[in-house]
GROMACS .gro file of C-alpha atoms in nm:
model
  412
    1UNK     CA    1  -1.723   0.608  -2.830
    2UNK     CA    2  -1.515   0.538  -3.118
    3UNK     CA    3  -1.169   0.412  -3.052
    4UNK     CA    4  -0.881   0.343  -3.281
    5UNK     CA    5  -0.788  -0.015  -3.316
    6UNK     CA    6  -0.496  -0.133  -3.079
    7UNK     CA    7  -0.238  -0.396  -3.152
    8UNK     CA    8  -0.238  -0.714  -2.963
    9UNK     CA    9   0.125  -0.758  -3.000
   10UNK     CA   10   0.360  -0.707  -2.692
   11UNK     CA   11   0.710  -0.763  -2.608
   12UNK     CA   12   0.742  -1.135  -2.434
   13UNK     CA   13   0.938  -0.990  -2.156
   14UNK     CA   14   0.922  -0.644  -1.981
   15UNK     CA   15   1.170  -0.535  -1.744
   16UNK     CA   16   1.003  -0.420  -1.400
   17UNK     CA   17   1.214  -0.141  -1.367
   18UNK     CA   18   1.174  -0.008  -1.727
   19UNK     CA   19   1.089   0.371  -1.713
   20UNK     CA   20   0.835   0.328  -1.966
   21UNK     CA   21   0.655  -0.019  -2.053
   22UNK     CA   22   0.543   0.111  -2.396
   23UNK     CA   23   0.772   0.084  -2.674
   24UNK     CA   24   0.663   0.396  -2.843
   25UNK     CA   25   0.720   0.736  -2.661
   26UNK     CA   26   0.372   0.885  -2.735
   27UNK     CA   27   0.203   0.889  -2.376
   28UNK     CA   28   0.196   1.267  -2.373
   29UNK     CA   29   0.025   1.315  -2.699
   30UNK     CA   30  -0.368   1.345  -2.735
   31UNK     CA   31  -0.526   1.076  -2.921
   32UNK     CA   32  -0.749   1.248  -3.210
   33UNK     CA   33  -0.955   0.923  -3.283
   34UNK     CA   34  -1.124   0.902  -2.935
   35UNK     CA   35  -1.450   1.098  -2.935
   36UNK     CA   36  -1.754   1.125  -2.692
   37UNK     CA   37  -1.775   1.117  -2.326
   38UNK     CA   38  -1.485   0.979  -2.121
   39UNK     CA   39  -1.613   0.707  -1.886
   40UNK     CA   40  -2.011   0.646  -1.878
   41UNK     CA   41  -2.093   0.665  -1.488
   42UNK     CA   42  -1.768   0.865  -1.380
   43UNK     CA   43  -1.740   1.234  -1.341
   44UNK     CA   44  -1.544   1.439  -1.625
   45UNK     CA   45  -1.310   1.529  -1.303
   46UNK     CA   46  -1.273   1.454  -0.936
   47UNK     CA   47  -1.286   1.737  -0.673
   48UNK     CA   48  -1.213   1.742  -0.308
   49UNK     CA   49  -0.930   1.690  -0.061
   50UNK     CA   50  -0.844   1.366  -0.235
   51UNK     CA   51  -0.715   1.565  -0.543
   52UNK     CA   52  -0.358   1.673  -0.478
   53UNK     CA   53  -0.001   1.711  -0.628
   54UNK     CA   54   0.319   1.634  -0.432
   55UNK     CA   55   0.429   2.003  -0.472
   56UNK     CA   56   0.161   2.109  -0.239
   57UNK     CA   57   0.247   1.872   0.050
   58UNK     CA   58   0.623   1.936   0.032
   59UNK     CA   59   0.547   2.256   0.182
   60UNK     CA   60   0.681   2.234   0.558
   61UNK     CA   61   0.433   2.457   0.697
   62UNK     CA   62   0.162   2.160   0.621
   63UNK     CA   63   0.334   1.925   0.847
   64UNK     CA   64   0.136   1.979   1.127
   65UNK     CA   65  -0.193   1.924   0.916
   66UNK     CA   66  -0.119   1.570   0.843
   67UNK     CA   67   0.117   1.482   1.140
   68UNK     CA   68  -0.038   1.365   1.484
   69UNK     CA   69   0.257   1.436   1.742
   70UNK     CA   70   0.250   1.189   2.044
   71UNK     CA   71   0.370   1.398   2.326
   72UNK     CA   72   0.506   1.294   2.655
   73UNK     CA   73   0.183   1.218   2.844
   74UNK     CA   74   0.063   1.012   2.544
   75UNK     CA   75   0.360   0.800   2.562
   76UNK     CA   76   0.287   0.727   2.930
   77UNK     CA   77  -0.062   0.649   2.811
   78UNK     CA   78   0.049   0.417   2.515
   79UNK     CA   79   0.293   0.251   2.741
   80UNK     CA   80   0.007   0.204   3.022
   81UNK     CA   81  -0.224   0.056   2.766
   82UNK     CA   82   0.049  -0.187   2.643
   83UNK     CA   83   0.131  -0.336   2.998
   84UNK     CA   84  -0.237  -0.358   3.045
   85UNK     CA   85  -0.259  -0.561   2.746
   86UNK     CA   86   0.033  -0.755   2.818
   87UNK     CA   87  -0.125  -0.827   3.175
   88UNK     CA   88  -0.393  -1.000   3.007
   89UNK     CA   89  -0.219  -1.272   2.836
   90UNK     CA   90  -0.414  -1.226   2.522
   91UNK     CA   91  -0.312  -1.341   2.176
   92UNK     CA   92  -0.223  -1.011   1.963
   93UNK     CA   93  -0.503  -1.098   1.742
   94UNK     CA   94  -0.722  -0.983   2.038
   95UNK     CA   95  -0.571  -0.625   2.021
   96UNK     CA   96  -0.858  -0.388   2.031
   97UNK     CA   97  -0.972  -0.048   2.196
   98UNK     CA   98  -1.086  -0.255   2.493
   99UNK     CA   99  -0.799  -0.450   2.538
  100UNK     CA  100  -0.541  -0.135   2.478
  101UNK     CA  101  -0.728   0.148   2.653
  102UNK     CA  102  -0.649   0.508   2.586
  103UNK     CA  103  -0.777   0.833   2.718
  104UNK     CA  104  -1.059   0.990   2.526
  105UNK     CA  105  -0.856   1.286   2.392
  106UNK     CA  106  -0.613   1.069   2.235
  107UNK     CA  107  -0.850   0.830   2.090
  108UNK     CA  108  -1.026   1.136   1.959
  109UNK     CA  109  -0.714   1.240   1.790
  110UNK     CA  110  -0.660   0.892   1.631
  111UNK     CA  111  -0.988   0.868   1.503
  112UNK     CA  112  -0.926   1.193   1.310
  113UNK     CA  113  -0.665   1.008   1.110
  114UNK     CA  114  -0.917   0.748   1.006
  115UNK     CA  115  -1.140   1.033   0.877
  116UNK     CA  116  -0.845   1.182   0.731
  117UNK     CA  117  -0.785   0.869   0.540
  118UNK     CA  118  -1.124   0.780   0.409
  119UNK     CA  119  -1.289   1.128   0.392
  120UNK     CA  120  -0.993   1.392   0.352
  121UNK     CA  121  -0.642   1.384   0.193
  122UNK     CA  122  -0.622   1.024   0.212
  123UNK     CA  123  -0.302   0.999   0.464
  124UNK     CA  124  -0.158   1.080   0.785
  125UNK     CA  125   0.150   1.014   1.018
  126UNK     CA  126   0.133   0.947   1.380
  127UNK     CA  127   0.480   1.041   1.517
  128UNK     CA  128   0.676   1.060   1.855
  129UNK     CA  129   0.704   0.697   1.951
  130UNK     CA  130   1.074   0.584   1.944
  131UNK     CA  131   1.134   0.226   1.869
  132UNK     CA  132   1.408   0.234   2.124
  133UNK     CA  133   1.151   0.252   2.405
  134UNK     CA  134   1.015  -0.077   2.334
  135UNK     CA  135   1.129  -0.442   2.271
  136UNK     CA  136   1.075  -0.577   1.904
  137UNK     CA  137   0.761  -0.761   2.006
  138UNK     CA  138   0.602  -0.448   2.225
  139UNK     CA  139   0.673  -0.231   1.909
  140UNK     CA  140   0.467  -0.448   1.667
  141UNK     CA  141   0.199  -0.447   1.979
  142UNK     CA  142   0.201  -0.095   2.046
  143UNK     CA  143   0.160  -0.051   1.656
  144UNK     CA  144  -0.150  -0.270   1.649
  145UNK     CA  145  -0.307  -0.112   1.961
  146UNK     CA  146  -0.262   0.222   1.835
  147UNK     CA  147  -0.411   0.118   1.462
  148UNK     CA  148  -0.709  -0.047   1.648
  149UNK     CA  149  -0.834   0.330   1.713
  150UNK     CA  150  -0.773   0.441   1.337
  151UNK     CA  151  -0.897   0.123   1.154
  152UNK     CA  152  -0.976  -0.194   1.381
  153UNK     CA  153  -1.035  -0.455   1.128
  154UNK     CA  154  -0.676  -0.613   1.009
  155UNK     CA  155  -0.668  -0.765   0.660
  156UNK     CA  156  -0.473  -1.110   0.577
  157UNK     CA  157  -0.149  -1.068   0.402
  158UNK     CA  158  -0.063  -1.429   0.296
  159UNK     CA  159  -0.172  -1.710   0.053
  160UNK     CA  160  -0.319  -1.913   0.378
  161UNK     CA  161  -0.534  -1.633   0.490
  162UNK     CA  162  -0.370  -1.612   0.878
  163UNK     CA  163  -0.101  -1.390   0.868
  164UNK     CA  164  -0.185  -0.992   0.941
  165UNK     CA  165   0.172  -0.851   1.007
  166UNK     CA  166   0.426  -0.810   0.725
  167UNK     CA  167   0.812  -0.706   0.796
  168UNK     CA  168   0.933  -0.529   0.511
  169UNK     CA  169   1.301  -0.605   0.509
  170UNK     CA  170   1.546  -0.644   0.203
  171UNK     CA  171   1.674  -1.002   0.144
  172UNK     CA  172   1.899  -0.915  -0.134
  173UNK     CA  173   2.218  -0.982   0.061
  174UNK     CA  174   2.099  -1.286   0.236
  175UNK     CA  175   2.245  -1.624   0.134
  176UNK     CA  176   1.986  -1.792  -0.062
  177UNK     CA  177   1.808  -1.493  -0.188
  178UNK     CA  178   1.843  -1.594  -0.552
  179UNK     CA  179   1.623  -1.915  -0.487
  180UNK     CA  180   1.372  -1.707  -0.296
  181UNK     CA  181   1.200  -1.545  -0.608
  182UNK     CA  182   1.195  -1.216  -0.412
  183UNK     CA  183   0.937  -0.976  -0.483
  184UNK     CA  184   1.056  -0.612  -0.530
  185UNK     CA  185   0.955  -0.500  -0.178
  186UNK     CA  186   1.198  -0.738  -0.035
  187UNK     CA  187   1.495  -0.592  -0.209
  188UNK     CA  188   1.684  -0.270  -0.212
  189UNK     CA  189   1.548  -0.145  -0.543
  190UNK     CA  190   1.295   0.096  -0.657
  191UNK     CA  191   0.917  -0.016  -0.628
  192UNK     CA  192   0.697   0.105  -0.929
  193UNK     CA  193   0.357   0.271  -0.831
  194UNK     CA  194   0.101   0.027  -0.732
  195UNK     CA  195  -0.177  -0.056  -0.477
  196UNK     CA  196  -0.203  -0.343  -0.247
  197UNK     CA  197  -0.505  -0.509  -0.148
  198UNK     CA  198  -0.707  -0.346   0.131
  199UNK     CA  199  -0.847  -0.028   0.266
  200UNK     CA  200  -0.585   0.136   0.465
  201UNK     CA  201  -0.218   0.051   0.424
  202UNK     CA  202  -0.021   0.128   0.752
  203UNK     CA  203   0.347   0.114   0.779
  204UNK     CA  204   0.531   0.118   1.100
  205UNK     CA  205   0.924   0.258   1.066
  206UNK     CA  206   1.129   0.081   1.285
  207UNK     CA  207   1.451   0.142   1.090
  208UNK     CA  208   1.558   0.375   0.844
  209UNK     CA  209   1.790   0.351   0.545
  210UNK     CA  210   2.101   0.541   0.516
  211UNK     CA  211   2.033   0.651   0.183
  212UNK     CA  212   1.712   0.666  -0.037
  213UNK     CA  213   1.401   0.440   0.068
  214UNK     CA  214   1.134   0.711   0.076
  215UNK     CA  215   0.776   0.592   0.054
  216UNK     CA  216   0.601   0.791  -0.216
  217UNK     CA  217   0.261   0.836  -0.254
  218UNK     CA  218   0.038   0.956  -0.528
  219UNK     CA  219  -0.313   1.092  -0.594
  220UNK     CA  220  -0.511   0.860  -0.834
  221UNK     CA  221  -0.774   1.124  -0.851
  222UNK     CA  222  -0.512   1.396  -0.986
  223UNK     CA  223  -0.388   1.095  -1.209
  224UNK     CA  224  -0.750   1.049  -1.341
  225UNK     CA  225  -0.821   1.425  -1.403
  226UNK     CA  226  -0.511   1.458  -1.608
  227UNK     CA  227  -0.580   1.167  -1.820
  228UNK     CA  228  -0.921   1.229  -1.876
  229UNK     CA  229  -0.833   1.568  -1.996
  230UNK     CA  230  -0.563   1.472  -2.232
  231UNK     CA  231  -0.575   1.077  -2.294
  232UNK     CA  232  -0.954   0.971  -2.236
  233UNK     CA  233  -0.864   0.646  -2.460
  234UNK     CA  234  -0.609   0.539  -2.169
  235UNK     CA  235  -0.876   0.600  -1.900
  236UNK     CA  236  -1.115   0.391  -2.126
  237UNK     CA  237  -0.864   0.117  -2.120
  238UNK     CA  238  -0.821   0.127  -1.741
  239UNK     CA  239  -1.182   0.086  -1.681
  240UNK     CA  240  -1.206  -0.248  -1.870
  241UNK     CA  241  -1.177  -0.578  -1.688
  242UNK     CA  242  -0.818  -0.675  -1.604
  243UNK     CA  243  -0.713  -0.999  -1.461
  244UNK     CA  244  -0.416  -0.853  -1.296
  245UNK     CA  245  -0.322  -1.023  -0.971
  246UNK     CA  246   0.012  -1.186  -0.917
  247UNK     CA  247  -0.051  -1.454  -0.716
  248UNK     CA  248  -0.289  -1.730  -0.835
  249UNK     CA  249  -0.464  -1.691  -0.504
  250UNK     CA  250  -0.565  -1.356  -0.605
  251UNK     CA  251  -0.667  -1.463  -0.973
  252UNK     CA  252  -1.015  -1.335  -1.093
  253UNK     CA  253  -1.173  -1.330  -1.443
  254UNK     CA  254  -1.107  -0.977  -1.433
  255UNK     CA  255  -1.211  -0.656  -1.262
  256UNK     CA  256  -1.179  -0.291  -1.400
  257UNK     CA  257  -0.853  -0.114  -1.257
  258UNK     CA  258  -1.090   0.209  -1.203
  259UNK     CA  259  -1.401   0.206  -1.035
  260UNK     CA  260  -1.642   0.502  -0.969
  261UNK     CA  261  -1.784   0.388  -0.583
  262UNK     CA  262  -2.110   0.550  -0.480
  263UNK     CA  263  -2.054   0.904  -0.380
  264UNK     CA  264  -1.811   0.962  -0.670
  265UNK     CA  265  -1.539   0.807  -0.479
  266UNK     CA  266  -1.234   0.689  -0.725
  267UNK     CA  267  -1.133   0.332  -0.641
  268UNK     CA  268  -0.799   0.249  -0.822
  269UNK     CA  269  -0.646  -0.084  -0.806
  270UNK     CA  270  -0.312  -0.123  -1.000
  271UNK     CA  271   0.019  -0.318  -1.021
  272UNK     CA  272   0.271  -0.371  -1.307
  273UNK     CA  273   0.414  -0.672  -1.134
  274UNK     CA  274   0.184  -0.957  -1.288
  275UNK     CA  275   0.254  -0.836  -1.637
  276UNK     CA  276   0.641  -0.758  -1.604
  277UNK     CA  277   0.750  -1.050  -1.356
  278UNK     CA  278   1.056  -0.977  -1.155
  279UNK     CA  279   1.397  -1.089  -1.183
  280UNK     CA  280   1.392  -1.462  -1.269
  281UNK     CA  281   1.019  -1.497  -1.194
  282UNK     CA  282   0.829  -1.420  -1.530
  283UNK     CA  283   0.502  -1.271  -1.579
  284UNK     CA  284   0.197  -1.468  -1.444
  285UNK     CA  285   0.154  -1.735  -1.702
  286UNK     CA  286  -0.224  -1.754  -1.673
  287UNK     CA  287  -0.276  -1.380  -1.777
  288UNK     CA  288  -0.325  -1.291  -2.144
  289UNK     CA  289  -0.036  -1.102  -2.307
  290UNK     CA  290  -0.106  -0.706  -2.265
  291UNK     CA  291  -0.184  -0.535  -2.578
  292UNK     CA  292   0.015  -0.225  -2.680
  293UNK     CA  293  -0.266   0.025  -2.545
  294UNK     CA  294  -0.258  -0.146  -2.207
  295UNK     CA  295   0.120  -0.099  -2.212
  296UNK     CA  296   0.066   0.247  -2.298
  297UNK     CA  297  -0.201   0.319  -2.014
  298UNK     CA  298   0.035   0.142  -1.754
  299UNK     CA  299   0.317   0.365  -1.878
  300UNK     CA  300   0.105   0.679  -1.851
  301UNK     CA  301   0.003   0.600  -1.490
  302UNK     CA  302   0.348   0.535  -1.396
  303UNK     CA  303   0.469   0.869  -1.552
  304UNK     CA  304   0.193   1.098  -1.383
  305UNK     CA  305   0.235   0.925  -1.046
  306UNK     CA  306   0.598   1.021  -1.028
  307UNK     CA  307   0.516   1.379  -1.149
  308UNK     CA  308   0.298   1.434  -0.892
  309UNK     CA  309   0.438   1.205  -0.605
  310UNK     CA  310   0.517   1.338  -0.228
  311UNK     CA  311   0.756   1.134  -0.043
  312UNK     CA  312   0.636   1.092   0.292
  313UNK     CA  313   0.870   1.238   0.563
  314UNK     CA  314   0.998   0.958   0.769
  315UNK     CA  315   1.165   0.923   1.118
  316UNK     CA  316   1.209   0.620   1.333
  317UNK     CA  317   0.883   0.519   1.504
  318UNK     CA  318   0.640   0.690   1.240
  319UNK     CA  319   0.306   0.534   1.168
  320UNK     CA  320   0.184   0.624   0.814
  321UNK     CA  321  -0.166   0.557   0.719
  322UNK     CA  322  -0.257   0.561   0.350
  323UNK     CA  323  -0.574   0.523   0.184
  324UNK     CA  324  -0.505   0.211  -0.041
  325UNK     CA  325  -0.814   0.253  -0.246
  326UNK     CA  326  -0.752   0.589  -0.405
  327UNK     CA  327  -0.371   0.656  -0.345
  328UNK     CA  328  -0.100   0.483  -0.497
  329UNK     CA  329   0.260   0.421  -0.330
  330UNK     CA  330   0.604   0.336  -0.446
  331UNK     CA  331   0.953   0.354  -0.320
  332UNK     CA  332   1.289   0.481  -0.417
  333UNK     CA  333   1.596   0.250  -0.403
  334UNK     CA  334   1.811   0.259  -0.080
  335UNK     CA  335   2.149   0.167   0.042
  336UNK     CA  336   2.314   0.073  -0.312
  337UNK     CA  337   2.658   0.130  -0.410
  338UNK     CA  338   2.749   0.343  -0.761
  339UNK     CA  339   2.673   0.046  -0.966
  340UNK     CA  340   2.334  -0.016  -0.798
  341UNK     CA  341   2.455  -0.332  -0.614
  342UNK     CA  342   2.282  -0.359  -0.255
  343UNK     CA  343   2.444  -0.272   0.057
  344UNK     CA  344   2.353  -0.353   0.413
  345UNK     CA  345   2.065  -0.169   0.539
  346UNK     CA  346   1.875  -0.089   0.855
  347UNK     CA  347   1.548  -0.003   0.681
  348UNK     CA  348   1.287  -0.214   0.842
  349UNK     CA  349   0.902  -0.141   0.822
  350UNK     CA  350   0.615  -0.344   0.967
  351UNK     CA  351   0.304  -0.350   0.752
  352UNK     CA  352  -0.104  -0.395   0.833
  353UNK     CA  353  -0.383  -0.352   0.602
  354UNK     CA  354  -0.653  -0.229   0.803
  355UNK     CA  355  -1.027  -0.116   0.764
  356UNK     CA  356  -1.250   0.101   0.950
  357UNK     CA  357  -1.607  -0.043   0.941
  358UNK     CA  358  -1.741   0.282   1.041
  359UNK     CA  359  -1.631   0.474   0.738
  360UNK     CA  360  -1.520   0.227   0.482
  361UNK     CA  361  -1.646   0.285   0.146
  362UNK     CA  362  -1.923   0.114  -0.031
  363UNK     CA  363  -1.788  -0.108  -0.318
  364UNK     CA  364  -1.963  -0.234  -0.635
  365UNK     CA  365  -2.036  -0.580  -0.632
  366UNK     CA  366  -1.742  -0.680  -0.864
  367UNK     CA  367  -1.507  -0.603  -0.556
  368UNK     CA  368  -1.693  -0.835  -0.322
  369UNK     CA  369  -1.414  -1.114  -0.355
  370UNK     CA  370  -1.158  -0.838  -0.230
  371UNK     CA  371  -1.340  -0.774   0.060
  372UNK     CA  372  -1.397  -1.130   0.157
  373UNK     CA  373  -1.050  -1.241   0.047
  374UNK     CA  374  -0.902  -0.967   0.282
  375UNK     CA  375  -1.141  -0.932   0.569
  376UNK     CA  376  -1.364  -1.220   0.590
  377UNK     CA  377  -1.368  -1.529   0.816
  378UNK     CA  378  -1.113  -1.781   0.774
  379UNK     CA  379  -1.241  -2.072   1.006
  380UNK     CA  380  -1.501  -2.315   0.880
  381UNK     CA  381  -1.725  -2.196   1.168
  382UNK     CA  382  -1.727  -1.866   1.024
  383UNK     CA  383  -1.501  -1.731   1.269
  384UNK     CA  384  -1.172  -1.546   1.234
  385UNK     CA  385  -0.823  -1.613   1.370
  386UNK     CA  386  -0.489  -1.418   1.323
  387UNK     CA  387  -0.139  -1.496   1.284
  388UNK     CA  388   0.131  -1.237   1.404
  389UNK     CA  389   0.484  -1.222   1.344
  390UNK     CA  390   0.610  -1.004   1.635
  391UNK     CA  391   0.970  -1.009   1.547
  392UNK     CA  392   1.183  -1.122   1.271
  393UNK     CA  393   1.413  -1.289   1.520
  394UNK     CA  394   1.347  -1.661   1.541
  395UNK     CA  395   1.642  -1.843   1.730
  396UNK     CA  396   1.503  -2.172   1.575
  397UNK     CA  397   1.581  -2.091   1.222
  398UNK     CA  398   1.950  -2.158   1.079
  399UNK     CA  399   2.035  -1.764   1.072
  400UNK     CA  400   1.823  -1.688   1.377
  401UNK     CA  401   1.550  -1.480   1.179
  402UNK     CA  402   1.264  -1.535   0.963
  403UNK     CA  403   1.263  -1.427   0.563
  404UNK     CA  404   1.110  -1.105   0.550
  405UNK     CA  405   0.772  -1.121   0.378
  406UNK     CA  406   0.778  -1.521   0.424
  407UNK     CA  407   0.425  -1.638   0.309
  408UNK     CA  408   0.319  -1.275   0.258
  409UNK     CA  409   0.213  -1.125  -0.082
  410UNK     CA  410   0.263  -0.778  -0.227
  411UNK     CA  411   0.180  -0.631  -0.548
  412UNK     CA  412   0.494  -0.432  -0.548
   0.00000   0.00000   0.00000
């Protein structure tokens, strides 16, 4: 493949919120200098249920295909499972199908969620569990118990590889927030499209914002197909090694952002945060400055992701399960005034990163660190222990609650 030379010069500081990271507005043009096969080892296009546009799912008649409705009988069974687990006096890390027992019929419906995530469209919503029915701590236990039927292995979400829960709240209005070096996820602002680290991103909605705050998802296969057709040079750039993770704990010498896993399964791992930084925190200083070609590729991904995005329907209590390997996610800004300043907000999500050992994809060797980092043991003897934050309330702290995302990592 012959490619036009790219310039290694790039702006020293790039705004995370920039509509386009690329200084020249040419992302929609086809580059005639590129010839030959788009990507050796990749299909010319992806087909199947994981290829979709947001306009398809915006049809209300399709909601029943991706929403698992919890009925009154299910609620009683779930509450009985919770009381059973509480009666065992076990730590949350031992939540499982055995310790949170549900009837076979409900078990089978929840197992279909996992199949839909790994082998189907890539997402599903479990609906019908009101947060008002349980205490804060019980809501997180119910989330963990139900999730154990969908994808029972929980991933670590912090630098120390202990924490498996993450409370996603805005900290914009809390005293001292400017000194906290907040990631975008813990503000009222918009999130650019990105992926986190793990197989299945699970989000439990405990509180909904008054305005905005939609979780947006987009098919990486759809993005790939459009780029392969019109800008194969940018596909080629994304398939090069990028050392792109934000935290030093995640740093590697580089992995491709695009991978074709066995079975023609597109794996796309991507974030603009390491290259842009956020607010007072600059870009990861260990990363080389991006070339214009890389900025253009990132801008094209963002453009196409928003073009084909689907805003997930949301109600209090919803549990959304999203294939993080092949779907990207973002968020609209929420609860801001006319000048864009943050307002108090009730938006509150609890996040888990999950894996189903029965259905997980075989990933290439260069992503082995990824699996080990998230799902591997964290004890010297090869064992694994989990730390859970069941509530943001903590009377031992000065203002009575934890900092949301304290110690947690996020690529958005």
